Short mmCIF file of C-alpha atoms in Angstrom, two decimals:
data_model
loop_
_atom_site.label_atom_id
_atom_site.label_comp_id
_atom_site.label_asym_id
_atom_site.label_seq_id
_atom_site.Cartn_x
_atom_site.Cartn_y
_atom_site.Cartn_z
CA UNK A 1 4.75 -25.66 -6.98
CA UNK A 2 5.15 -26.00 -3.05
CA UNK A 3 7.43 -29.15 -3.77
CA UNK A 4 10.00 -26.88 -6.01
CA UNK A 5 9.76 -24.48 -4.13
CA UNK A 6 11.07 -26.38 -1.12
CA UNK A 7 13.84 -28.11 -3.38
CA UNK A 8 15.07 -25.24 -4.47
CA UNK A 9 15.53 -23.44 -1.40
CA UNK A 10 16.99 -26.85 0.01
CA UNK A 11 20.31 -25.90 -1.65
CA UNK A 12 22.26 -23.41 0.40
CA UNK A 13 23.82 -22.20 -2.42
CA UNK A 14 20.13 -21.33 -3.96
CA UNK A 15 19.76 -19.88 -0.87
CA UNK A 16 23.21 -17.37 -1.12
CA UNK A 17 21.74 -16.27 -4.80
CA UNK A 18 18.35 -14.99 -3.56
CA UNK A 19 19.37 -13.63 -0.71
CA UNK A 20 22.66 -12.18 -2.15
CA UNK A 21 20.07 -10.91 -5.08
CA UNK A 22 17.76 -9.41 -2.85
CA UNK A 23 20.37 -7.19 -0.83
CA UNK A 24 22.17 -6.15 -4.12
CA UNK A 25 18.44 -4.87 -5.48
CA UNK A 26 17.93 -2.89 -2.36
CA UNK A 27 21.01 -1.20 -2.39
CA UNK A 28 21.00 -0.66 -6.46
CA UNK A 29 17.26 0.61 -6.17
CA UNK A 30 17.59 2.75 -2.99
CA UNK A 31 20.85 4.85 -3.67
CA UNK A 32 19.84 5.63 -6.42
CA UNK A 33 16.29 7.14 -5.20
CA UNK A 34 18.20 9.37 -2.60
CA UNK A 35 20.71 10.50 -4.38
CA UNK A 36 18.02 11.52 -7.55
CA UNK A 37 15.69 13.31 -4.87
CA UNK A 38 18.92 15.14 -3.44
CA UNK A 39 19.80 16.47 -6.81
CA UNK A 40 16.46 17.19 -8.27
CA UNK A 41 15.34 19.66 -5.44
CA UNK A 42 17.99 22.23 -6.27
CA UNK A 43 17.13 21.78 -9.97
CA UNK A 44 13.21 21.95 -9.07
CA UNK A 45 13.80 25.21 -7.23
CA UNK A 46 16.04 26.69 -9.85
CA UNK A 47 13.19 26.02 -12.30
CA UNK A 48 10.81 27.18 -10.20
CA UNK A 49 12.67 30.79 -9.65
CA UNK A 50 13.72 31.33 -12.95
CA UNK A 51 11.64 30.89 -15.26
CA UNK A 52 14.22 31.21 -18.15
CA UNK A 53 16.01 28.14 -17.52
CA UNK A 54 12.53 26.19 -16.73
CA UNK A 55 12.25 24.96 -20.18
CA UNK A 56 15.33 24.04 -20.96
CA UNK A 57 15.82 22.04 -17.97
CA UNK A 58 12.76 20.34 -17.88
CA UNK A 59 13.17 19.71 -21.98
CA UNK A 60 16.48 17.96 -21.07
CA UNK A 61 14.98 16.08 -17.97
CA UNK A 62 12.71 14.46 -20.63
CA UNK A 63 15.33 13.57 -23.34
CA UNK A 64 17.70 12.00 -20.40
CA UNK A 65 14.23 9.99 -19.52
CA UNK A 66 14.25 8.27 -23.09
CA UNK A 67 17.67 6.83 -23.17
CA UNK A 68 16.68 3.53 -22.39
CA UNK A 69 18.16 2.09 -19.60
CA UNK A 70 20.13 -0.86 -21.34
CA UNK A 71 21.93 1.39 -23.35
CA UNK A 72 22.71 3.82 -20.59
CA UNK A 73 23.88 0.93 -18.08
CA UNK A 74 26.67 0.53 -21.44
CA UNK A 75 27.37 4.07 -22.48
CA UNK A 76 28.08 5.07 -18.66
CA UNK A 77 31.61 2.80 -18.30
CA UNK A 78 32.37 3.74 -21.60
CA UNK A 79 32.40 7.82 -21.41
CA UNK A 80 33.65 7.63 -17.49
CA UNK A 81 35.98 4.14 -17.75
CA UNK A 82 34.82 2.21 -14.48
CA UNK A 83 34.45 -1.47 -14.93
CA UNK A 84 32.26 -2.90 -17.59
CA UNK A 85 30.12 -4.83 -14.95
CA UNK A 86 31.00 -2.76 -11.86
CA UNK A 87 27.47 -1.80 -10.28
CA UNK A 88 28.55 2.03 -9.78
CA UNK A 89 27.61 2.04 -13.82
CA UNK A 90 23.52 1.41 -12.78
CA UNK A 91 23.74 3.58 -9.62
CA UNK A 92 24.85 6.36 -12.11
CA UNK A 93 22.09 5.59 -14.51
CA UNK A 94 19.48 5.45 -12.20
CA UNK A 95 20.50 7.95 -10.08
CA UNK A 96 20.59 10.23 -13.31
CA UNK A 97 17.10 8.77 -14.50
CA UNK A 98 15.62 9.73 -11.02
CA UNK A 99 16.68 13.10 -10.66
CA UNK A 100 15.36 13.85 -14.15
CA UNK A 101 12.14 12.56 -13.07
CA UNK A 102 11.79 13.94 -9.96
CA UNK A 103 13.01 18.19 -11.08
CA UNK A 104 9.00 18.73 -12.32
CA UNK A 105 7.51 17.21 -9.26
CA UNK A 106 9.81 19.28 -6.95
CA UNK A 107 8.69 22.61 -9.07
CA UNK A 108 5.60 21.81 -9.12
CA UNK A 109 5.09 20.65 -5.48
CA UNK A 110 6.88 23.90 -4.57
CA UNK A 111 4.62 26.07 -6.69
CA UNK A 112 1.60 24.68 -4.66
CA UNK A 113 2.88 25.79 -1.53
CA UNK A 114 0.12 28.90 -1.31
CA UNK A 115 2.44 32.44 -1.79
CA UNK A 116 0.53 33.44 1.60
CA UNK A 117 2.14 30.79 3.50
CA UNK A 118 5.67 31.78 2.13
CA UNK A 119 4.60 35.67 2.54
CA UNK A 120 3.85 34.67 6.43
CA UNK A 121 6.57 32.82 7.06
CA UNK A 122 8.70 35.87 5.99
CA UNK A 123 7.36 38.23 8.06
CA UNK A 124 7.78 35.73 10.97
CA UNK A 125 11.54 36.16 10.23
CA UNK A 126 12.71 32.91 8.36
CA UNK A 127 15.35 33.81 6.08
CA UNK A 128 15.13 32.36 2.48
CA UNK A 129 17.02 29.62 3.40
CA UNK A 130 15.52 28.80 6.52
CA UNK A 131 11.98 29.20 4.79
CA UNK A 132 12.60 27.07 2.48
CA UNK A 133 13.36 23.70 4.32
CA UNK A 134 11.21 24.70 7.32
CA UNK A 135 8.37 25.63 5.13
CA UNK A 136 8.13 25.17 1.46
CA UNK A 137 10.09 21.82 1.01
CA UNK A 138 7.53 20.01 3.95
CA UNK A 139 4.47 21.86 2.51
CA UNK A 140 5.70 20.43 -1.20
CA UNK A 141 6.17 17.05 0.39
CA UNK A 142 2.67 15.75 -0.53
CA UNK A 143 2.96 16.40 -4.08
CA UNK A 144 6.41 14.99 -4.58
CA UNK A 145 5.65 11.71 -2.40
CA UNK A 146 3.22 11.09 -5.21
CA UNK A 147 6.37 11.06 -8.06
CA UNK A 148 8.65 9.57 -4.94
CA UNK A 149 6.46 6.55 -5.25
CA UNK A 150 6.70 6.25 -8.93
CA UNK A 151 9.98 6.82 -8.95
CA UNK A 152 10.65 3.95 -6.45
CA UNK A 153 8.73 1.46 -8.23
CA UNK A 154 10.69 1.83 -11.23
CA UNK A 155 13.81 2.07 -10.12
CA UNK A 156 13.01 -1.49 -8.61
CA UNK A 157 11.98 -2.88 -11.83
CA UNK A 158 15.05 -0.98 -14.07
CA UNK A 159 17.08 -2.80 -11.90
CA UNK A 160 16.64 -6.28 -13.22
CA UNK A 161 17.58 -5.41 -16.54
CA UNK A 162 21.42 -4.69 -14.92
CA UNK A 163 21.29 -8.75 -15.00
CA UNK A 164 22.00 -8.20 -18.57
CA UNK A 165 24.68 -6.57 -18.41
CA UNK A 166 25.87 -8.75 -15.19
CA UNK A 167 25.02 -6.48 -12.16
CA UNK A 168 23.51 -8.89 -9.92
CA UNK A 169 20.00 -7.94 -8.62
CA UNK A 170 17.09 -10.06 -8.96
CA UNK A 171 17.66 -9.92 -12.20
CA UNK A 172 20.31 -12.14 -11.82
CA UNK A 173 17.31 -14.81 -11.12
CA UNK A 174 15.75 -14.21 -14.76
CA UNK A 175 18.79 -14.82 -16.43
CA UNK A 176 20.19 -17.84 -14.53
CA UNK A 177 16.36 -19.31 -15.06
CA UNK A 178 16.53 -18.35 -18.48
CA UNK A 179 19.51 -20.17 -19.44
CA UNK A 180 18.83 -23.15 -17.37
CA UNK A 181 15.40 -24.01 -18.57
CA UNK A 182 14.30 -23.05 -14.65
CA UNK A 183 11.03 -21.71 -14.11
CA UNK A 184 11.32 -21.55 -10.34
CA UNK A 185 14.10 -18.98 -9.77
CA UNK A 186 12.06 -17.02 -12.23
CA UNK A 187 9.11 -16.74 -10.18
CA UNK A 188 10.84 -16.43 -7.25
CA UNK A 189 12.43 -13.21 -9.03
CA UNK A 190 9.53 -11.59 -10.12
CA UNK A 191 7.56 -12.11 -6.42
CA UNK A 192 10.44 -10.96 -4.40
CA UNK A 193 10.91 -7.81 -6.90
CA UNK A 194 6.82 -6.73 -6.55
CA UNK A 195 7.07 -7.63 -2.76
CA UNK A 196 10.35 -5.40 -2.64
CA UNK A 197 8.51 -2.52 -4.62
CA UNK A 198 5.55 -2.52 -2.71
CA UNK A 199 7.51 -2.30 0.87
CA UNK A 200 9.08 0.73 -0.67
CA UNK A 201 6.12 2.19 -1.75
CA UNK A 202 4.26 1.03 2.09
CA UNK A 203 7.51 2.72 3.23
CA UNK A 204 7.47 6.03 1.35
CA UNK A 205 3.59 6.28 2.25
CA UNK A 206 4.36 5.70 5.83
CA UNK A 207 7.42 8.38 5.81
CA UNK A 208 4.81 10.96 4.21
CA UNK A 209 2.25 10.84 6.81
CA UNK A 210 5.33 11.16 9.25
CA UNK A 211 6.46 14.06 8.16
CA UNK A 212 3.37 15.58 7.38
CA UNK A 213 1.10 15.40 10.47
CA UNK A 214 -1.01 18.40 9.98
CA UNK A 215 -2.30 16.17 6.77
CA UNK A 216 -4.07 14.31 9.25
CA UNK A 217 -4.73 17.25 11.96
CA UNK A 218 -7.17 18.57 9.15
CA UNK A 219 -10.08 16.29 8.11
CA UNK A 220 -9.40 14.19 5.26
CA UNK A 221 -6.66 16.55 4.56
CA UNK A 222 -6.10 17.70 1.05
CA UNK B 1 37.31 7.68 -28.36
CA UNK B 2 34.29 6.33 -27.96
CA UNK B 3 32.89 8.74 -30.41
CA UNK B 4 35.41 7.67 -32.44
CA UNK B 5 34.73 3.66 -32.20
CA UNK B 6 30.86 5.20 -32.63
CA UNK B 7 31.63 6.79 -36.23
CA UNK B 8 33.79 3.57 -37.09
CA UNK B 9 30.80 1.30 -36.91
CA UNK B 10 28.67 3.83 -38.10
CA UNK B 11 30.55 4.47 -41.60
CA UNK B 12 30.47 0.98 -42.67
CA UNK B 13 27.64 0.85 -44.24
CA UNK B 14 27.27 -3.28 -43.87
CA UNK B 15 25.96 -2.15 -40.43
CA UNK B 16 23.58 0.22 -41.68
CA UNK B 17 21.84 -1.89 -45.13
CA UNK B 18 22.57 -6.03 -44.23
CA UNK B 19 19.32 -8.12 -43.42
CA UNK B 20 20.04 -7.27 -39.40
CA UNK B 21 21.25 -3.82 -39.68
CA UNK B 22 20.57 -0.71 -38.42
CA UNK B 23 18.16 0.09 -40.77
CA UNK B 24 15.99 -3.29 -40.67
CA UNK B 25 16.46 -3.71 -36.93
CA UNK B 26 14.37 -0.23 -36.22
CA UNK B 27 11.79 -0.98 -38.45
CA UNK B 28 11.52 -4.29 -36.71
CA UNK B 29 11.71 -2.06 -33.32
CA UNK B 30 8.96 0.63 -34.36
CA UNK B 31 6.55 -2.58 -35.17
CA UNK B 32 6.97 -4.07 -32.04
CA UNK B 33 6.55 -0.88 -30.27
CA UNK B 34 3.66 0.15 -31.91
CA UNK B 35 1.82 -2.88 -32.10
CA UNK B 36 1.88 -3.80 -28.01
CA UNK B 37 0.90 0.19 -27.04
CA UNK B 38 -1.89 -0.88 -29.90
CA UNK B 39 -2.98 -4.09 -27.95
CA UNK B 40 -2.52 -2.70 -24.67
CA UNK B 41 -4.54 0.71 -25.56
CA UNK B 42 -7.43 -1.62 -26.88
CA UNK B 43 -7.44 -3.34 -23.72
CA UNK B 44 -7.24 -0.86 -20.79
CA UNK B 45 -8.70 2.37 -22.64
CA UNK B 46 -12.23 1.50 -22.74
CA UNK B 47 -11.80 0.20 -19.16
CA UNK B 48 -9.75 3.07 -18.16
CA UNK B 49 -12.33 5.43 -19.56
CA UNK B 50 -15.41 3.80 -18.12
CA UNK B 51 -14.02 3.38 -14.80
CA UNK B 52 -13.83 6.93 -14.59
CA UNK B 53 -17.36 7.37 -16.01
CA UNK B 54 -19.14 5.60 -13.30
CA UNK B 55 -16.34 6.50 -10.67
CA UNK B 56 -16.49 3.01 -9.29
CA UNK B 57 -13.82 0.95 -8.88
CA UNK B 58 -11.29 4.22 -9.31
CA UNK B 59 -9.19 3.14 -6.32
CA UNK B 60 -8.61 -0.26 -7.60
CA UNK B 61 -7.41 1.09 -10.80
CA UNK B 62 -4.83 2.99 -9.15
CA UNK B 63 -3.91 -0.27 -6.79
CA UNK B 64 -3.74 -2.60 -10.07
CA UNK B 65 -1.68 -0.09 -12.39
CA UNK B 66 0.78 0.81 -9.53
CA UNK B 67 1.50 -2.73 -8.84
CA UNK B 68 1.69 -3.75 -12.35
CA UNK B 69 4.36 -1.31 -12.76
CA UNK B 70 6.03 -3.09 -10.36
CA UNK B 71 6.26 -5.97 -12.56
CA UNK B 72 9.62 -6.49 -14.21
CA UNK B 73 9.70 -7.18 -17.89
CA UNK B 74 12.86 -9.12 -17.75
CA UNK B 75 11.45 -11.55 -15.49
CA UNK B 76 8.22 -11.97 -17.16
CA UNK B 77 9.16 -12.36 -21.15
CA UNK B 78 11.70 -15.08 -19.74
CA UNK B 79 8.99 -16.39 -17.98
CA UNK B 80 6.56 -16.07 -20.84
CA UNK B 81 9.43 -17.96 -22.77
CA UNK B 82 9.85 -20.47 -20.35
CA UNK B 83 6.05 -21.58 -20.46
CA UNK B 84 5.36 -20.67 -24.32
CA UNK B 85 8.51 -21.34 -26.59
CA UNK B 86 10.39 -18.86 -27.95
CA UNK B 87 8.47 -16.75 -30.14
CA UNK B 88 7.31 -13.43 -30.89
CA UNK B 89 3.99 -13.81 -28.62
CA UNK B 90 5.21 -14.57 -24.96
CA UNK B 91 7.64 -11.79 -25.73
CA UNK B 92 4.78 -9.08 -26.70
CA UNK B 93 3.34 -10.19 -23.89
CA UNK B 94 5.31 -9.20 -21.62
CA UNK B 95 5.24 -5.48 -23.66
CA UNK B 96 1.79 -5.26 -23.54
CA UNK B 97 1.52 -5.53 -19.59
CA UNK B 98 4.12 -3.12 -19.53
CA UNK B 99 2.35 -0.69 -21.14
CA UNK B 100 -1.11 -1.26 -19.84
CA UNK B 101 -0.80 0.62 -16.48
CA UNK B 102 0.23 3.64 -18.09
CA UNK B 103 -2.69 3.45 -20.63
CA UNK B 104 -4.93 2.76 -18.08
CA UNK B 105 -3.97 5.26 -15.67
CA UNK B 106 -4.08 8.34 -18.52
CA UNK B 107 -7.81 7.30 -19.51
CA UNK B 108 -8.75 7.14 -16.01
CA UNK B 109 -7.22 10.26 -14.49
CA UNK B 110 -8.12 12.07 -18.13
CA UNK B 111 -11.70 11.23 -17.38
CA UNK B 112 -11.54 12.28 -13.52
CA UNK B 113 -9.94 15.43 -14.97
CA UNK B 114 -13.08 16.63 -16.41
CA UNK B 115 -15.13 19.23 -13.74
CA UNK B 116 -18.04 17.92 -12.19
CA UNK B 117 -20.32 20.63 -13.66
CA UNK B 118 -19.44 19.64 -17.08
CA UNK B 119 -20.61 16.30 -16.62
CA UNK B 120 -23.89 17.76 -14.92
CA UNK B 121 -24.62 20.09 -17.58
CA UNK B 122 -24.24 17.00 -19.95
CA UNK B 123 -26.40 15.11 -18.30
CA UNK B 124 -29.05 17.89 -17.58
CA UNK B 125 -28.99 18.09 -21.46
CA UNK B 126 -30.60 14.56 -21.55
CA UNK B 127 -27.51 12.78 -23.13
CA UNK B 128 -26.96 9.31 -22.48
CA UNK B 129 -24.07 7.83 -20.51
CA UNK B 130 -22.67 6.58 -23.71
CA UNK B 131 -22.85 9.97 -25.24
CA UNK B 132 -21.42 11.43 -22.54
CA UNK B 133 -18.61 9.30 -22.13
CA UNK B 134 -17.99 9.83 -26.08
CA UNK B 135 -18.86 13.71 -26.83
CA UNK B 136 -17.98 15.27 -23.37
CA UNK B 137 -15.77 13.02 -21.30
CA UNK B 138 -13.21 11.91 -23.79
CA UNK B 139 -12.30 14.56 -25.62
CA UNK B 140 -11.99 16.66 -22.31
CA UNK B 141 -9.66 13.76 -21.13
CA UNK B 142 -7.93 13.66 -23.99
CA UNK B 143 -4.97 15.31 -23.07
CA UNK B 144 -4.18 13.28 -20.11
CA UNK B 145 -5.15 10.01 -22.41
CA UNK B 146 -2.23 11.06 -24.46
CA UNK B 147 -0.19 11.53 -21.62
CA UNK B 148 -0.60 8.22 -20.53
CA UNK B 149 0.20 6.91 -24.52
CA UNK B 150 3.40 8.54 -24.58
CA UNK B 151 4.54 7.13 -21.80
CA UNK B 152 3.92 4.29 -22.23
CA UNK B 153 5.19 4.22 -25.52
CA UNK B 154 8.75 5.89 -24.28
CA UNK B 155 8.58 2.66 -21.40
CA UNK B 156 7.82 0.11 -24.45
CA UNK B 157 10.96 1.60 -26.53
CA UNK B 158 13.19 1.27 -23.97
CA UNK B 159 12.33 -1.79 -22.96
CA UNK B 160 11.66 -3.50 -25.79
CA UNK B 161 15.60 -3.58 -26.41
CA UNK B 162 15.44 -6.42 -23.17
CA UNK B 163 13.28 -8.33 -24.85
CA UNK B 164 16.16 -9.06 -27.64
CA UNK B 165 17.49 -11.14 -24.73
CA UNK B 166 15.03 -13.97 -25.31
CA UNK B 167 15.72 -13.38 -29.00
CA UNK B 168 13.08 -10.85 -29.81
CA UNK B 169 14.45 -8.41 -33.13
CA UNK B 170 14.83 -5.10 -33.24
CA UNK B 171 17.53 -2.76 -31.75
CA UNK B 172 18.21 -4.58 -28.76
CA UNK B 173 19.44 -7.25 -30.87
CA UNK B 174 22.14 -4.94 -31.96
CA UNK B 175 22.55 -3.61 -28.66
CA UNK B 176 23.34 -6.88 -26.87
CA UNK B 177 25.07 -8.61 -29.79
CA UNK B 178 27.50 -5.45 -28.51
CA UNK B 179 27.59 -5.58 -25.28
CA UNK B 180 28.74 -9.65 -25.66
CA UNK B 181 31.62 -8.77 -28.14
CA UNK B 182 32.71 -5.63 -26.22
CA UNK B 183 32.31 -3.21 -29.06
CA UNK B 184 31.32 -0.45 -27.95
CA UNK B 185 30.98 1.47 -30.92
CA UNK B 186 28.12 -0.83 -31.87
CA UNK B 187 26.63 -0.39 -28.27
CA UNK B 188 26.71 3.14 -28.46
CA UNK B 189 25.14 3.20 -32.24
CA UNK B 190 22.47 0.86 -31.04
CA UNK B 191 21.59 2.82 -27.86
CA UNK B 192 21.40 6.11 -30.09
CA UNK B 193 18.76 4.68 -32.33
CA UNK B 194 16.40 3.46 -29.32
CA UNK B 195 16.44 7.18 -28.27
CA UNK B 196 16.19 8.36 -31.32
CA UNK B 197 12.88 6.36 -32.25
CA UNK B 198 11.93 7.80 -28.53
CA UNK B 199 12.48 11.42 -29.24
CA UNK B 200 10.24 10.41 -32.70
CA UNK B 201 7.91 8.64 -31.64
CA UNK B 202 7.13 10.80 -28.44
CA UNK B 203 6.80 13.84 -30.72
CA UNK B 204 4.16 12.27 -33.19
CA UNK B 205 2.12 11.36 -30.49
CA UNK B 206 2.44 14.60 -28.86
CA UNK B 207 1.67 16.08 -32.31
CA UNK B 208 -0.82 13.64 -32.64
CA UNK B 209 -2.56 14.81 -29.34
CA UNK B 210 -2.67 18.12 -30.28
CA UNK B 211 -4.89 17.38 -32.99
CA UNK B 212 -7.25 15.44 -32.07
CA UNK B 213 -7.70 17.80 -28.75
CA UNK B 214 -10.51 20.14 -29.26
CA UNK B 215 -9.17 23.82 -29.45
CA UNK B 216 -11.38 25.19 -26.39
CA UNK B 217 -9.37 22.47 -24.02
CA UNK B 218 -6.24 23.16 -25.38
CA UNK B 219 -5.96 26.53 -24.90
CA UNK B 220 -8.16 26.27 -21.46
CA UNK B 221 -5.40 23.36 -19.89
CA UNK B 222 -1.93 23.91 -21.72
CA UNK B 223 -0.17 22.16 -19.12
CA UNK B 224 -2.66 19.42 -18.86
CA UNK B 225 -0.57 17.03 -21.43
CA UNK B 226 2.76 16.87 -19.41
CA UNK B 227 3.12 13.12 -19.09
CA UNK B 228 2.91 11.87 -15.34
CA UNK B 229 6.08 9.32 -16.13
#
C-alpha cells in the first residue's frame, strides 16, 4: 500500500490533482457553511418572533432538505443559466441546503437563551439590536455549534458528489479512480475528505469554546 | 422553459411505462432505499439502544457516528466497486454505512432521552434489564428512534441517485443518463421523483411513528420527533 502510495504521489501531475482537489473542497464546503449560517439567523429569529410564519418556514426548510443534492447541483444552472459545470451551481445548493438546516437550530438556540437574561440585559440599556448580538446570538452559540458541526460534516461529504456533475473536489478522485480501474486515488479521496471534515469539526469546537468562555468559567458548564 | 422541456419529457409516455422508465426506475429506487435503512436499522438499533441502556460506551457512539458521517458515499461505492465487481452488493454497501450513524444516533439519544426516575421506578419494580430496555426504554425513545429513521432514510434517497454512477438502478439512472445528454427536461423529471419518494417516504414513517408511540409520550413530548438532520 506504502509502495503505491509513493508511486502515485511520484507524479507531479498526481500531485496538482490532490492538491488542486483538496483546495477546491475547502472552498466549495466552507462558503457555503458561512453564507447558510448568515442567512439562517435572520430566518431563525423571524421564526422565533412570530410564531405565524414558524411553521411555514420551518415546513419549507424541510422540503428544500429532501431535494437531493444531485438533482439540485442540475436544476440550479438550469432555472438561473450559469454554466453547466461552473462551481457557483454547488455553492448555491449547498449554501441553500445549509441555511435550511441551520433556521431550527438558530430558533431554538435563541429560545434557550433564559427570558431573564434578555429581561436584564434590557434594563441595562441594550437596545433590541444591540441585545441581540451582544447577548442572545453568543448565549445561543452553544446550541447552534452543535447543528454548525453537522452541518460542516456534510457539506464536506455533499461535495464529492459535484464530481459527477464535473465540479472538481475530492470527488474528482472517485471518479478519475473509478474510470481508471485505480484504487489508490480512491483512498486517497476518501482519507483526505474525513481528515478535512474532522479539522472542520476540531475547528468549529475550538471557535465555540472561544467565543464562549464563561462555558468554561462555570464548572463543567452546561 | 425549463418547465416546458420538463412537461415535454414528461408527456411521452415511453418515459413513464418502458422497462427503465419512470415508473420502474422508482420502484427499483424505493427497494433499494428501503432495504439498506432495513439492514442498517438491524445492525445499529439494538446497539444503539443498548448502549444507551448501560450508558457505557455513549461517547464513543457519538465519536463513531459523527465520523462515519464524514464518510463520502461516492468514494466508498466506487471503492466497494473497485474491490467487489460491479454489482448490487458493494453498492448497498456503501448505503447501509450511510445510514447507520443516523440509526444509531436516534436509538441512542432516544434511550438517553428517557428521565432518570423512570428508569429507577422501573427498576425498583423488579423488572429485568431486558424488560426494561423493551417495556420502558424503547417506547419512551421511540420518538427520537424515528427521528433518526427518517433521516436517514431522506440521506439514503438522495443519495442513492449517486450510486447509479457505478451502475446501480433506480432514479439516478435517469438522472445521470440526463445530465450526460444535456436534457434537462429529463434531469429535472428525474430530480422531482427522488423528492417526491422523499416527501413520501418521510411522511409514512412519520405516520408510522406516531403509531407505534404510546399516547402518554406523545402528547407529554410533541416536539420530541423533529429529526436532528
Amino acid at each position: 500500500m506504502i509502495d503505491e502510495l509513493t508511486h502515485y504521489f511520484s507524479s507531479p501531475s498526481n500531485r496538482e490533482v490532490v492538491l488542486e482537489s483538496l483546495g477546491q473542497h475547502i472552498y466549495l464546503a466552507l462558503v457555503p457553511l458561512v453564507l447558510g449560517a448568515l442567512l439562517a439567523v435572520p430566518a431563525g429569529r423571524f421564526a422565533q418572533r412570530v410564531p405565524k410564519v414558524r411553521g411555514v418556514l420551518l415546513g419549507s426548510a424541510n422540503i428544500l432538505y429532501t431535494i437531493p443534492s444531485l438533482a439540485l447541483f442540475v436544476i440550479i444552472p438550469a432555472l438561473i443559466g450559469t454554466g453547466a459545470t461552473a462551481s457557483i451551481n454547488v455553492v448555491i445548493a449547498l449554501t441553500i441546503y445549509n441555511a435550511a438546516l441551520l433556521a431550527r437550530p438558530v430558533m431554538e438556540g435563541l429560545n434557550s437563551v433564559p427570558e431573564h437574561i434578555v429581561t436584564a440585559a434590557t434594563a441595562l440599556g441594550y437596545r433590541p439590536r444591540r441585545r441581540f448580538f451582544a447577548v442572545e446570538v453568543p448565549l445561543a452559540l452553544p446550541v447552534l455549534s452543535t447543528s454548525l458541526r453537522v452541518a460542516s460534516v456534510s457539506n464536506v461529504s455533499l461535495v464529492s458528489v459535484g464530481a459527477l456533475i464535473g465540479i472538481g473536489g475530492l470527488g474528482r478522485l472517485f471518479t478519475d479512480g473509478f474510470q481508471r480501474d485505480y484504487l489508490t486515488p480512491i483512498l486517497i479521496g476518501v482519507v483526505l475528505t474525513l481528515l478535512l471534515a474532522m479539522a472542520g469539526d476540531l475547528l468549529i469546537v475550538a471557535l465555540r469554546r472561544l467565543c464562549t468562555p464563561w462555558q468554561r468559567a462555570t464548572a463543567g458548564g452546561r | 422553459m425549463i418547465i416546458t422541456e420538463l412537461l415535454a419529457w414528461l408527456s411521452d409516455s415511453d418515459n413513464w411505462f418502458s422497462s427503465t422508465g419512470l415508473l420502474v426506475q422508482t420502484l427499483w429506487h424505493l427497494y433499494y432505499c428501503v432495504l439498506s435503512v432495513l439492514v442498517a436499522s438491524i445492525i445499529a438499533m439494538p446497539i444503539g439502544l443498548w448502549i444507551g441502556h448501560t450508558g457505557r460506551g455513549g461517547a464513543s457512539v457519538v465519536v463513531l457516528s459523527n465520523s462515519m458521517r464524514a464518510l463520502p458515499t461516492l468514494g466508498l461505492v466506487t471503492l466497494f466497486v473497485l474491490l467487489a465487481g460491479i454489482g448490487e452488493l458493494p453498492t448497498l454497501a456503501g448505503l447501509v454505512i450511510l445510514a447507520i450513524p443516523a440509526v444509531l444516533s436516534g436509538a441512542y439519544a432516544g434511550v438517553q432521552s428517557v428521565p432518570k426516575d423512570v428508569r429507577d421506578a422501573a427498576k425498583g419494580m423488579g423488572m429485568t434489564p431486558l424488560q426494561q430496555l423493551w417495556q420502558v426504554e424503547l417506547p419512551n425513545a421511540a420518538p427520537l428512534l424515528f427521528g433518526g429513521v427518517r433521516t436517514a432514510m431522506l440521506q439514503v434517497v438522495a443519495t442513492a441517485s449517486v450510486a447509479a454512477y457505478v451502475g446501480l438502478g433506480g432514479l439516478g439512472s435517469i438522472l445521470l443518463e440526463g445530465i450526460k445528454t444535456y436534457s434537462y427536461g429529463q434531469t429535472l423529471a428525474a430530480a422531482l421523483f427522488i423528492a417526491l419518494l422523499a416527501v413520501l417516504l418521510d411522511t409514512l414513517l412519520s405516520r408510522l411513528s406516531r403509531i407505534l408511540t404510546p399516547r402518554g409520550i406523545r402528547v407529554g413530548r410533541p416536539a420530541a420527533a423533529a429529526s436532528d438532520a
